[in-house]
XYZ file of C-alpha atoms in Angstrom:
77
model
C -0.004 0.037 0.074
C 1.373 3.445 -0.817
C -0.301 6.806 -0.186
C 1.249 10.178 -1.239
C 0.995 13.920 -0.657
C 2.360 16.530 -2.957
C 3.349 19.680 -1.279
C 2.576 22.929 -3.398
C 3.821 26.461 -2.692
C 0.554 27.845 -4.564
C -2.268 25.682 -4.723
C -4.261 27.526 -7.343
C -1.344 27.675 -9.837
C -0.391 24.185 -8.961
C 3.231 25.357 -8.509
C 5.493 23.328 -6.345
C 8.082 24.405 -4.125
C 11.808 25.297 -5.407
C 13.482 22.001 -5.306
C 16.695 23.765 -3.670
C 14.551 24.463 -0.699
C 14.097 20.706 0.082
C 10.663 21.108 1.533
C 9.961 17.425 1.279
C 13.424 16.401 2.828
C 13.080 18.805 5.835
C 9.576 17.812 6.695
C 10.678 14.083 6.667
C 13.434 15.072 9.053
C 10.896 16.547 11.449
C 8.569 13.629 11.105
C 11.536 11.128 11.835
C 12.113 12.910 15.208
C 8.502 12.123 16.027
C 8.873 8.454 15.069
C 7.257 8.682 11.741
C 9.129 7.506 8.590
C 8.190 9.219 5.278
C 9.714 8.820 1.981
C 10.509 12.196 0.536
C 10.606 12.459 -3.157
C 11.289 16.284 -4.162
C 7.897 17.753 -3.234
C 5.969 14.388 -2.619
C 5.830 12.616 0.553
C 5.262 9.066 0.239
C 3.635 6.805 3.278
C 4.136 2.920 2.835
C 2.456 1.261 5.742
C 2.163 -2.344 5.824
C -1.097 -3.909 4.340
C -2.207 -4.985 7.954
C -2.177 -1.451 9.165
C -5.231 -0.641 11.428
C -7.317 2.475 11.653
C -5.651 3.836 14.672
C -2.040 3.508 13.012
C -3.412 5.393 9.896
C -4.480 8.080 12.316
C -1.284 8.211 13.971
C 0.375 8.433 10.395
C -1.748 11.192 9.196
C -1.497 13.158 12.590
C 2.308 12.813 12.573
C 2.849 14.086 8.926
C 0.194 16.857 9.666
C 2.057 18.235 12.489
C 5.360 17.849 10.985
C 4.205 19.907 7.841
C 2.881 22.359 10.107
C 6.121 22.652 12.434
C 8.126 23.182 9.179
C 5.691 26.124 7.885
C 5.520 27.536 11.456
C 1.816 27.051 11.861
C -0.042 26.448 15.006
C -2.525 23.663 15.439
């Protein structure tokens, strides 16, 4: 199972972040500190949970990614 989240700088224009900013990689590092392993490829964050993942685990993965993204952009939740 694979899920992915694309990070864009401008949603209306579908403009991604400059690759030199390494946004995906920096969010990956923040998530890793929280115990969440993501796979960053450019501006896309991949989630690869096991096939036997439960609902609680999926919620933890999504919440962990959400908090890492908000932390990177300096947003309060």
